[in-house]
């Protein structure tokens, strides 16, 4: 697939890195998960960019965006998104978020309904019990464990990831994603993401009740749900009861279960059913 155009945009007092796949249809602003970056969207962008313009951002503290010492919360990210949209002339883009990005997108759509054309929540945005949240953080622990560590080489860095059951089969999209996030330091390479920033993010996320925003969403909403766990059968971001509540309470929402996918493969792996569901949703009249 073609490489995205990389460019800087203004956030709220920070510079935000964008990856842009030029297309002629709707503008789709993509927001990634807690330790991820803009290149998590490469696989999906390859399917959407022939129809639409796909813009993926590195959240503050991730990828090649600025990394202030503090300021990691949904509130901060929403301010960045609003500033970025004004900077880039995005009047009413489609907002699509995965994992933490789904929570951010949900809150933004509720707070700024006039600025969101449609909302796509990819395996995130649900109100989880404390018990389920603990299962999810255990599931993403391998991703968190790589932060702050220095590895001898890039191959050393990704060797554990290549063995992870939830990243099978390994593909070039994953290779690009992980290569984008590392920086060379004395002694080897490490992730650009600072563990303290993620700790602050996680603490702030646990204070947010996403359900309070459901009824305030005015845009048509598509919820894509992974049906398989990451490390166990039930470390799901959207258990049945949780996604059922979202569909009941978000006024114009529908769900699609992307069967056979987990929290990572729902975006990392090619999936025609997923692509067609999104394209159909984008083409439907509001």
Coordinates of N, CA and C in Angstrom, one line a residue, residues 13-228:
X13 N -1.4 23.4 22.5 CA -0.1 23.7 23.1 C 1.0 22.7 22.8
X14 N 0.7 21.7 22.0 CA 1.6 20.7 21.5 C 1.6 20.5 20.0
X15 N 2.6 20.0 19.5 CA 2.6 19.6 18.0 C 2.2 18.1 17.9
X16 N 1.3 17.9 17.0 CA 0.7 16.6 16.8 C 1.1 16.0 15.5
X17 N 1.7 14.8 15.5 CA 2.1 14.2 14.2 C 0.9 13.5 13.6
X18 N 0.7 13.7 12.2 CA -0.4 13.1 11.5 C 0.2 12.2 10.4
X19 N -0.5 11.1 10.2 CA -0.3 10.2 9.0 C -1.5 10.4 8.1
X20 N -1.4 10.8 6.9 CA -2.5 11.1 6.0 C -2.5 10.2 4.7
X21 N -3.6 9.5 4.5 CA -3.8 8.8 3.2 C -4.8 9.6 2.4
X22 N -4.4 10.1 1.3 CA -5.3 11.0 0.6 C -6.3 10.2 -0.2
X23 N -7.6 10.7 0.0 CA -8.7 10.1 -0.7 C -9.7 11.2 -1.0
X24 N -10.8 10.9 -1.7 CA -11.7 12.0 -2.2 C -13.0 12.0 -1.5
X25 N -13.3 11.0 -0.6 CA -14.6 11.0 0.0 C -14.6 11.8 1.3
X26 N -15.1 11.1 2.3 CA -15.2 11.7 3.7 C -13.8 11.9 4.3
X27 N -13.7 12.8 5.2 CA -12.5 12.9 6.1 C -12.7 12.0 7.3
X28 N -11.8 11.1 7.6 CA -11.9 10.2 8.7 C -10.7 10.4 9.6
X29 N -10.9 10.9 10.8 CA -9.9 11.2 11.8 C -9.8 10.0 12.7
X30 N -8.6 9.3 12.8 CA -8.5 8.1 13.5 C -7.6 8.3 14.8
X31 N -8.1 7.7 15.9 CA -7.5 7.9 17.2 C -7.2 6.5 17.8
X32 N -5.9 6.3 18.1 CA -5.4 5.0 18.5 C -5.5 4.7 20.0
X33 N -5.0 3.6 20.4 CA -5.1 3.1 21.8 C -4.0 3.6 22.7
X34 N -4.0 3.1 23.9 CA -3.2 3.7 25.0 C -1.7 3.8 24.8
X35 N -1.1 2.7 24.2 CA 0.3 2.8 24.0 C 0.7 2.8 22.5
X36 N -0.3 3.0 21.6 CA -0.2 2.8 20.2 C 0.3 4.1 19.5
X37 N 0.1 4.1 18.2 CA 0.5 5.3 17.4 C -0.3 5.3 16.1
X38 N -0.1 6.3 15.3 CA -0.9 6.5 14.1 C -0.8 5.3 13.1
X39 N 0.3 4.6 13.1 CA 0.5 3.5 12.1 C -0.2 2.2 12.5
X40 N -0.9 2.2 13.6 CA -1.8 1.1 13.9 C -2.9 1.0 12.9
X41 N -3.2 2.1 12.2 CA -4.3 2.1 11.2 C -3.9 1.8 9.8
X42 N -2.6 1.4 9.6 CA -2.2 1.2 8.2 C -3.0 0.2 7.4
X43 N -3.3 -0.9 8.1 CA -4.1 -2.0 7.4 C -5.4 -1.5 7.0
X44 N -6.2 -0.9 7.9 CA -7.5 -0.4 7.6 C -7.5 0.7 6.6
X45 N -6.5 1.6 6.7 CA -6.3 2.7 5.8 C -6.1 2.2 4.4
X46 N -5.4 1.1 4.2 CA -5.2 0.6 2.9 C -6.5 0.2 2.2
X47 N -7.5 -0.1 3.0 CA -8.8 -0.5 2.4 C -9.7 0.7 2.2
X48 N -9.6 1.7 3.1 CA -10.5 2.9 3.1 C -10.0 4.0 2.2
X49 N -8.7 4.1 2.0 CA -8.1 5.3 1.3 C -8.5 5.5 -0.1
X50 N -8.9 4.4 -0.8 CA -9.3 4.5 -2.2 C -10.7 5.2 -2.3
X51 N -11.4 5.3 -1.1 CA -12.8 5.9 -1.1 C -12.8 7.2 -0.3
X52 N -11.9 7.3 0.7 CA -12.0 8.4 1.7 C -10.6 8.9 2.0
X53 N -10.6 10.0 2.7 CA -9.3 10.6 3.2 C -9.1 10.2 4.6
X54 N -8.1 9.4 4.9 CA -7.8 8.9 6.2 C -6.7 9.7 6.9
X55 N -7.0 10.2 8.1 CA -6.0 11.0 8.9 C -5.9 10.3 10.2
X56 N -4.7 9.8 10.5 CA -4.4 9.2 11.8 C -3.5 10.1 12.6
X57 N -3.8 10.3 13.8 CA -2.9 11.1 14.7 C -2.1 10.3 15.7
X58 N -0.9 10.8 16.0 CA -0.2 10.3 17.2 C -0.7 11.1 18.4
X59 N -1.4 10.5 19.3 CA -1.8 11.2 20.5 C -0.5 11.8 21.2
X60 N -0.7 12.9 21.9 CA 0.4 13.5 22.7 C 1.1 12.4 23.5
X61 N 2.4 12.4 23.6 CA 3.1 11.4 24.3 C 3.4 10.1 23.5
X62 N 2.9 10.0 22.3 CA 3.1 8.8 21.5 C 3.7 9.2 20.2
X63 N 4.3 8.1 19.6 CA 4.8 8.3 18.2 C 5.7 9.5 18.1
X64 N 5.5 10.4 17.1 CA 6.3 11.5 16.9 C 5.7 12.8 17.3
X65 N 4.6 12.8 18.1 CA 4.0 14.0 18.7 C 4.8 14.4 19.9
X66 N 4.5 15.7 20.3 CA 5.2 16.2 21.5 C 4.9 15.4 22.7
X67 N 5.8 15.4 23.7 CA 5.6 14.6 24.9 C 5.8 15.5 26.2
X68 N 4.8 16.3 26.5 CA 4.9 17.1 27.7 C 5.0 16.2 28.9
X69 N 5.5 16.7 30.0 CA 5.7 15.9 31.2 C 4.4 15.4 31.9
X70 N 3.4 16.2 31.8 CA 2.1 15.8 32.3 C 1.0 16.3 31.3
X71 N -0.2 15.8 31.6 CA -1.4 16.2 30.7 C -1.9 15.1 29.9
X72 N -2.1 13.9 30.5 CA -2.5 12.7 29.8 C -3.9 12.3 30.3
X73 N -4.9 12.7 29.7 CA -6.3 12.4 30.0 C -7.2 12.6 28.8
X74 N -8.4 12.1 28.9 CA -9.4 12.3 27.8 C -9.6 13.8 27.6
X75 N -9.7 14.5 28.6 CA -9.9 16.0 28.5 C -8.8 16.6 27.7
X76 N -7.6 16.3 28.0 CA -6.4 16.8 27.2 C -6.5 16.4 25.7
X77 N -6.8 15.2 25.5 CA -6.9 14.7 24.1 C -8.0 15.4 23.3
X78 N -9.1 15.6 24.0 CA -10.3 16.3 23.3 C -9.9 17.7 22.9
X79 N -9.1 18.4 23.8 CA -8.7 19.7 23.4 C -7.7 19.7 22.3
X80 N -6.8 18.7 22.3 CA -5.9 18.5 21.1 C -6.7 18.3 19.8
X81 N -7.7 17.4 19.9 CA -8.4 17.1 18.7 C -9.2 18.3 18.1
X82 N -9.8 19.1 19.0 CA -10.5 20.3 18.6 C -9.6 21.3 18.0
X83 N -8.4 21.5 18.6 CA -7.4 22.4 18.0 C -6.9 21.9 16.7
X84 N -6.6 20.6 16.6 CA -6.1 20.0 15.4 C -7.1 20.1 14.3
X85 N -8.4 19.9 14.6 CA -9.4 20.0 13.5 C -9.5 21.4 13.0
X86 N -9.5 22.4 13.9 CA -9.5 23.8 13.4 C -8.2 24.1 12.6
X87 N -7.1 23.6 13.0 CA -5.8 23.8 12.3 C -5.9 23.2 10.9
X88 N -6.5 22.1 10.8 CA -6.5 21.4 9.5 C -7.7 21.6 8.7
X89 N -8.6 22.4 9.2 CA -9.8 22.7 8.4 C -10.8 21.5 8.3
X90 N -10.8 20.7 9.4 CA -11.7 19.6 9.4 C -13.0 20.0 10.1
X91 N -14.0 20.3 9.3 CA -15.2 20.9 9.9 C -16.0 19.8 10.6
X92 N -16.3 18.7 9.9 CA -17.1 17.6 10.5 C -16.6 16.3 10.0
X93 N -15.5 15.9 10.5 CA -15.0 14.6 10.1 C -15.7 13.4 10.7
X94 N -15.5 12.3 10.1 CA -15.9 11.0 10.8 C -14.8 10.8 11.9
X95 N -15.2 10.4 13.1 CA -14.3 10.2 14.2 C -14.3 8.7 14.4
X96 N -13.1 8.1 14.3 CA -13.0 6.6 14.5 C -11.9 6.4 15.5
X97 N -12.2 5.7 16.6 CA -11.3 5.4 17.7 C -11.2 4.0 18.0
X98 N -10.0 3.5 18.4 CA -9.8 2.1 18.8 C -9.3 2.1 20.3
X99 N -9.9 1.3 21.1 CA -9.5 1.1 22.5 C -9.6 2.4 23.3
X100 N -8.5 3.0 23.8 CA -8.6 4.3 24.5 C -9.1 5.3 23.5
X101 N -8.7 5.2 22.2 CA -9.2 6.1 21.2 C -10.7 6.1 21.0
X102 N -11.3 4.9 21.3 CA -12.8 4.9 21.3 C -13.4 5.7 22.4
X103 N -12.8 5.6 23.6 CA -13.3 6.4 24.7 C -13.2 7.9 24.4
X104 N -12.0 8.3 23.9 CA -11.8 9.7 23.5 C -12.8 10.1 22.5
X105 N -13.0 9.3 21.4 CA -13.9 9.7 20.4 C -15.4 9.8 20.9
X106 N -15.8 8.9 21.8 CA -17.1 9.0 22.4 C -17.3 10.3 23.1
X107 N -16.4 10.6 24.0 CA -16.5 11.8 24.8 C -16.5 13.1 23.9
X108 N -15.6 13.1 22.9 CA -15.5 14.2 21.9 C -16.9 14.4 21.2
X109 N -17.4 13.3 20.7 CA -18.7 13.3 20.0 C -19.8 13.8 20.8
X110 N -19.8 13.5 22.1 CA -20.8 13.9 23.1 C -20.7 15.4 23.4
X111 N -19.5 15.9 23.5 CA -19.2 17.3 23.9 C -19.3 18.2 22.7
X112 N -18.9 17.8 21.5 CA -18.9 18.6 20.3 C -19.7 18.0 19.2
X113 N -21.0 17.7 19.4 CA -21.8 17.0 18.4 C -21.9 17.7 17.0
X114 N -21.7 19.0 17.0 CA -21.8 19.7 15.7 C -20.5 19.5 14.9
X115 N -19.5 18.9 15.5 CA -18.2 18.8 14.8 C -18.0 17.3 14.3
X116 N -18.9 16.4 14.6 CA -18.7 15.0 14.2 C -19.8 14.5 13.3
X117 N -19.4 14.1 12.1 CA -20.3 13.6 11.1 C -20.8 12.2 11.4
X118 N -19.9 11.3 11.8 CA -20.3 9.9 12.2 C -19.2 9.5 13.2
X119 N -19.6 8.5 14.0 CA -18.7 8.0 15.0 C -18.5 6.5 14.8
X120 N -17.3 6.0 14.8 CA -17.0 4.6 14.7 C -16.1 4.2 15.9
X121 N -16.7 3.3 16.8 CA -16.0 2.9 18.0 C -15.5 1.4 17.7
X122 N -14.2 1.3 17.7 CA -13.6 0.0 17.4 C -13.1 -0.6 18.7
X123 N -13.8 -1.6 19.2 CA -13.5 -2.4 20.4 C -13.1 -1.5 21.6
X124 N -14.0 -0.6 21.9 CA -13.7 0.3 23.1 C -14.9 1.2 23.3
X125 N -14.9 2.0 24.4 CA -15.9 2.9 24.7 C -17.0 2.4 25.6
X126 N -16.9 1.2 26.1 CA -17.9 0.6 27.0 C -17.6 0.8 28.5
X127 N -18.6 0.8 29.3 CA -18.4 1.0 30.7 C -18.2 -0.4 31.3
X128 N -16.9 -0.6 31.8 CA -16.5 -1.9 32.3 C -16.5 -1.9 33.8
X129 N -16.8 -3.0 34.4 CA -16.7 -3.2 35.8 C -15.2 -3.2 36.2
X130 N -15.0 -2.9 37.5 CA -13.6 -2.9 38.0 C -12.9 -4.3 37.7
X131 N -13.7 -5.3 37.9 CA -13.2 -6.7 37.6 C -12.8 -6.9 36.1
X132 N -13.7 -6.4 35.2 CA -13.4 -6.5 33.8 C -12.2 -5.6 33.4
X133 N -12.2 -4.4 34.0 CA -11.1 -3.5 33.6 C -9.7 -4.1 34.0
X134 N -9.7 -4.8 35.2 CA -8.5 -5.5 35.6 C -8.1 -6.6 34.6
X135 N -9.1 -7.3 34.1 CA -8.8 -8.4 33.1 C -8.2 -7.8 31.8
X136 N -8.8 -6.6 31.4 CA -8.3 -6.0 30.2 C -6.8 -5.5 30.4
X137 N -6.5 -4.9 31.5 CA -5.2 -4.4 31.8 C -4.2 -5.6 31.9
X138 N -4.7 -6.7 32.4 CA -3.8 -7.9 32.4 C -3.5 -8.3 30.9
X139 N -4.6 -8.2 30.1 CA -4.5 -8.6 28.7 C -3.5 -7.7 27.9
X140 N -3.4 -6.4 28.2 CA -2.5 -5.5 27.5 C -1.2 -5.4 28.2
X141 N -1.0 -6.1 29.3 CA 0.3 -6.0 30.0 C 1.5 -6.3 29.2
X142 N 1.5 -7.2 28.3 CA 2.7 -7.4 27.4 C 3.1 -6.1 26.6
X143 N 2.0 -5.4 26.2 CA 2.3 -4.1 25.5 C 2.9 -3.1 26.4
X144 N 2.4 -3.1 27.6 CA 2.8 -2.1 28.6 C 4.3 -2.4 29.1
X145 N 4.6 -3.7 29.1 CA 5.9 -4.1 29.6 C 7.1 -3.7 28.7
X146 N 6.8 -3.4 27.5 CA 7.9 -3.0 26.6 C 8.4 -1.6 26.8
X147 N 7.5 -0.8 27.5 CA 7.8 0.6 27.7 C 9.0 0.9 28.6
X148 N 9.8 1.8 28.3 CA 10.9 2.2 29.2 C 12.1 1.2 29.1
X149 N 12.0 0.1 28.5 CA 13.1 -0.9 28.4 C 14.0 -0.6 27.2
X150 N 15.3 -0.8 27.4 CA 16.2 -0.7 26.2 C 16.5 -2.1 25.7
X151 N 16.4 -2.3 24.4 CA 16.6 -3.5 23.8 C 17.8 -3.4 22.9
X152 N 18.6 -4.4 22.7 CA 19.9 -4.4 21.9 C 19.6 -4.0 20.5
X153 N 18.5 -4.4 19.9 CA 18.2 -4.2 18.5 C 16.7 -4.1 18.3
X154 N 16.3 -3.7 17.1 CA 14.9 -3.7 16.8 C 14.4 -5.2 16.8
X155 N 15.2 -6.1 16.2 CA 14.7 -7.5 16.2 C 14.5 -8.0 17.6
X156 N 15.4 -7.6 18.5 CA 15.3 -8.0 19.9 C 14.0 -7.4 20.5
X157 N 13.7 -6.2 20.1 CA 12.6 -5.4 20.6 C 11.3 -6.2 20.2
X158 N 11.2 -6.6 19.0 CA 9.9 -7.2 18.5 C 9.9 -8.8 18.7
X159 N 10.9 -9.4 19.2 CA 11.0 -10.8 19.2 C 9.8 -11.4 20.1
X160 N 9.6 -10.8 21.2 CA 8.5 -11.3 22.1 C 7.1 -11.0 21.4
X161 N 7.0 -9.9 20.8 CA 5.7 -9.5 20.1 C 5.4 -10.5 19.0
X162 N 6.5 -11.0 18.3 CA 6.3 -11.9 17.2 C 5.8 -13.3 17.7
X163 N 6.0 -13.6 19.0 CA 5.6 -14.8 19.6 C 4.2 -14.7 20.2
X164 N 3.7 -13.5 20.4 CA 2.4 -13.3 21.1 C 1.3 -13.9 20.4
X165 N 0.4 -14.7 21.1 CA -0.6 -15.4 20.4 C -1.7 -14.5 19.7
X166 N -1.9 -13.3 20.3 CA -2.9 -12.4 19.8 C -2.4 -11.6 18.7
X167 N -1.1 -11.7 18.3 CA -0.6 -11.0 17.1 C -0.2 -12.0 15.9
X168 N -0.9 -13.1 15.9 CA -0.7 -14.1 14.9 C -1.8 -14.0 13.8
X169 N -1.5 -14.1 12.5 CA -0.1 -14.3 12.0 C 0.6 -12.9 11.9
X170 N 1.9 -12.9 12.2 CA 2.7 -11.6 12.1 C 2.6 -11.1 10.6
X171 N 2.6 -9.8 10.4 CA 2.5 -9.3 9.1 C 3.3 -8.0 9.0
X172 N 3.4 -7.5 7.8 CA 4.2 -6.3 7.5 C 3.6 -5.0 8.2
X173 N 2.3 -5.0 8.4 CA 1.7 -3.8 9.1 C 2.2 -3.7 10.5
X174 N 2.3 -4.9 11.2 CA 2.8 -4.9 12.5 C 4.3 -4.4 12.5
X175 N 5.1 -4.9 11.6 CA 6.5 -4.6 11.5 C 6.6 -3.0 11.3
X176 N 5.8 -2.5 10.5 CA 5.9 -1.0 10.3 C 5.5 -0.3 11.5
X177 N 4.4 -0.7 12.2 CA 3.9 -0.1 13.4 C 5.0 0.0 14.5
X178 N 5.6 -1.2 14.8 CA 6.6 -1.2 15.8 C 7.9 -0.5 15.4
X179 N 8.3 -0.5 14.2 CA 9.5 0.2 13.7 C 9.3 1.7 13.9
X180 N 8.1 2.1 13.6 CA 7.7 3.6 13.7 C 7.9 4.1 15.2
X181 N 7.6 3.2 16.1 CA 7.5 3.7 17.5 C 8.8 3.6 18.3
X182 N 9.9 3.1 17.7 CA 11.1 3.0 18.4 C 12.1 4.1 18.1
X183 N 12.9 4.4 19.1 CA 14.0 5.4 18.8 C 15.3 4.8 19.3
X184 N 16.4 5.2 18.6 CA 17.7 4.7 18.9 C 18.2 5.5 20.2
X185 N 18.7 4.7 21.1 CA 19.3 5.3 22.3 C 20.6 4.6 22.6
X186 N 21.4 5.1 23.6 CA 22.6 4.5 23.9 C 22.3 3.0 24.4
X187 N 22.9 2.1 23.7 CA 22.7 0.7 24.1 C 21.7 -0.1 23.3
X188 N 21.0 0.7 22.3 CA 20.0 0.0 21.5 C 18.9 0.8 21.1
X189 N 17.7 0.2 21.3 CA 16.4 1.0 20.9 C 15.4 0.8 22.1
X190 N 14.5 1.7 22.1 CA 13.4 1.6 23.0 C 12.1 2.3 22.4
X191 N 11.0 2.1 23.1 CA 9.8 2.7 22.6 C 9.8 4.2 23.0
X192 N 9.2 5.0 22.1 CA 9.2 6.5 22.3 C 8.2 6.8 23.5
X193 N 7.4 5.9 23.9 CA 6.4 6.2 24.9 C 6.9 6.0 26.3
X194 N 6.7 7.0 27.2 CA 7.2 7.0 28.5 C 6.2 6.3 29.5
X195 N 6.7 5.4 30.3 CA 5.8 4.7 31.2 C 5.0 5.6 32.1
X196 N 5.6 6.7 32.6 CA 4.9 7.6 33.5 C 3.7 8.2 32.8
X197 N 3.8 8.5 31.6 CA 2.7 9.1 30.9 C 1.5 8.1 30.8
X198 N 1.8 6.9 30.5 CA 0.8 5.9 30.4 C 0.2 5.6 31.8
X199 N 1.0 5.6 32.9 CA 0.5 5.5 34.2 C -0.6 6.6 34.5
X200 N -0.2 7.8 34.2 CA -1.1 9.0 34.4 C -2.4 8.8 33.5
X201 N -2.2 8.3 32.3 CA -3.4 8.1 31.4 C -4.3 7.1 32.0
X202 N -3.7 6.0 32.5 CA -4.6 4.9 33.0 C -5.3 5.3 34.3
X203 N -4.7 6.0 35.1 CA -5.3 6.5 36.3 C -6.5 7.4 36.0
X204 N -6.3 8.3 35.0 CA -7.3 9.3 34.6 C -8.5 8.6 33.9
X205 N -8.1 7.5 33.1 CA -9.2 6.8 32.4 C -10.1 6.1 33.4
X206 N -9.6 5.6 34.5 CA -10.4 4.9 35.5 C -11.4 5.8 36.2
X207 N -11.2 7.1 36.1 CA -12.1 8.1 36.7 C -13.3 8.5 35.8
X208 N -13.2 8.1 34.5 CA -14.2 8.5 33.5 C -15.3 7.4 33.4
X209 N -16.5 7.8 33.5 CA -17.7 6.9 33.3 C -18.2 7.2 31.9
X210 N -17.8 6.3 30.9 CA -18.3 6.5 29.5 C -19.8 6.5 29.4
X211 N -20.5 5.8 30.2 CA -21.9 5.7 30.0 C -22.6 7.0 30.2
X212 N -22.1 8.0 30.9 CA -22.7 9.3 31.1 C -22.7 10.1 29.8
X213 N -21.9 9.6 28.8 CA -21.9 10.3 27.5 C -22.8 9.7 26.4
X214 N -23.2 8.5 26.7 CA -24.0 7.7 25.6 C -25.1 8.5 25.0
X215 N -26.0 9.0 25.9 CA -27.2 9.7 25.4 C -27.0 11.0 24.7
X216 N -25.8 11.5 24.9 CA -25.5 12.9 24.3 C -24.9 12.8 22.9
X217 N -24.6 11.6 22.5 CA -24.1 11.4 21.1 C -25.2 11.6 20.1
X218 N -25.0 12.5 19.1 CA -26.0 12.8 18.1 C -25.7 12.2 16.8
X219 N -24.5 11.8 16.5 CA -24.1 11.3 15.2 C -24.5 9.8 15.1
X220 N -24.7 9.3 13.8 CA -24.8 7.9 13.6 C -23.5 7.2 14.1
X221 N -23.7 6.1 14.8 CA -22.6 5.4 15.5 C -22.5 4.0 15.1
X222 N -21.3 3.5 14.7 CA -21.0 2.1 14.4 C -20.1 1.6 15.5
X223 N -20.4 0.5 16.1 CA -19.6 -0.2 17.1 C -19.1 -1.5 16.5
X224 N -17.8 -1.6 16.4 CA -17.2 -2.8 15.9 C -16.6 -3.6 17.1
X225 N -17.0 -4.8 17.2 CA -16.6 -5.6 18.4 C -15.8 -6.8 18.1
X226 N -14.6 -6.9 18.8 CA -13.8 -8.2 18.7 C -14.5 -9.2 19.5
X227 N -14.5 -10.5 19.0 CA -15.2 -11.5 19.7 C -14.3 -12.4 20.5
X228 N -13.0 -12.3 20.3 CA -12.1 -13.2 21.0 C -11.2 -12.4 22.0

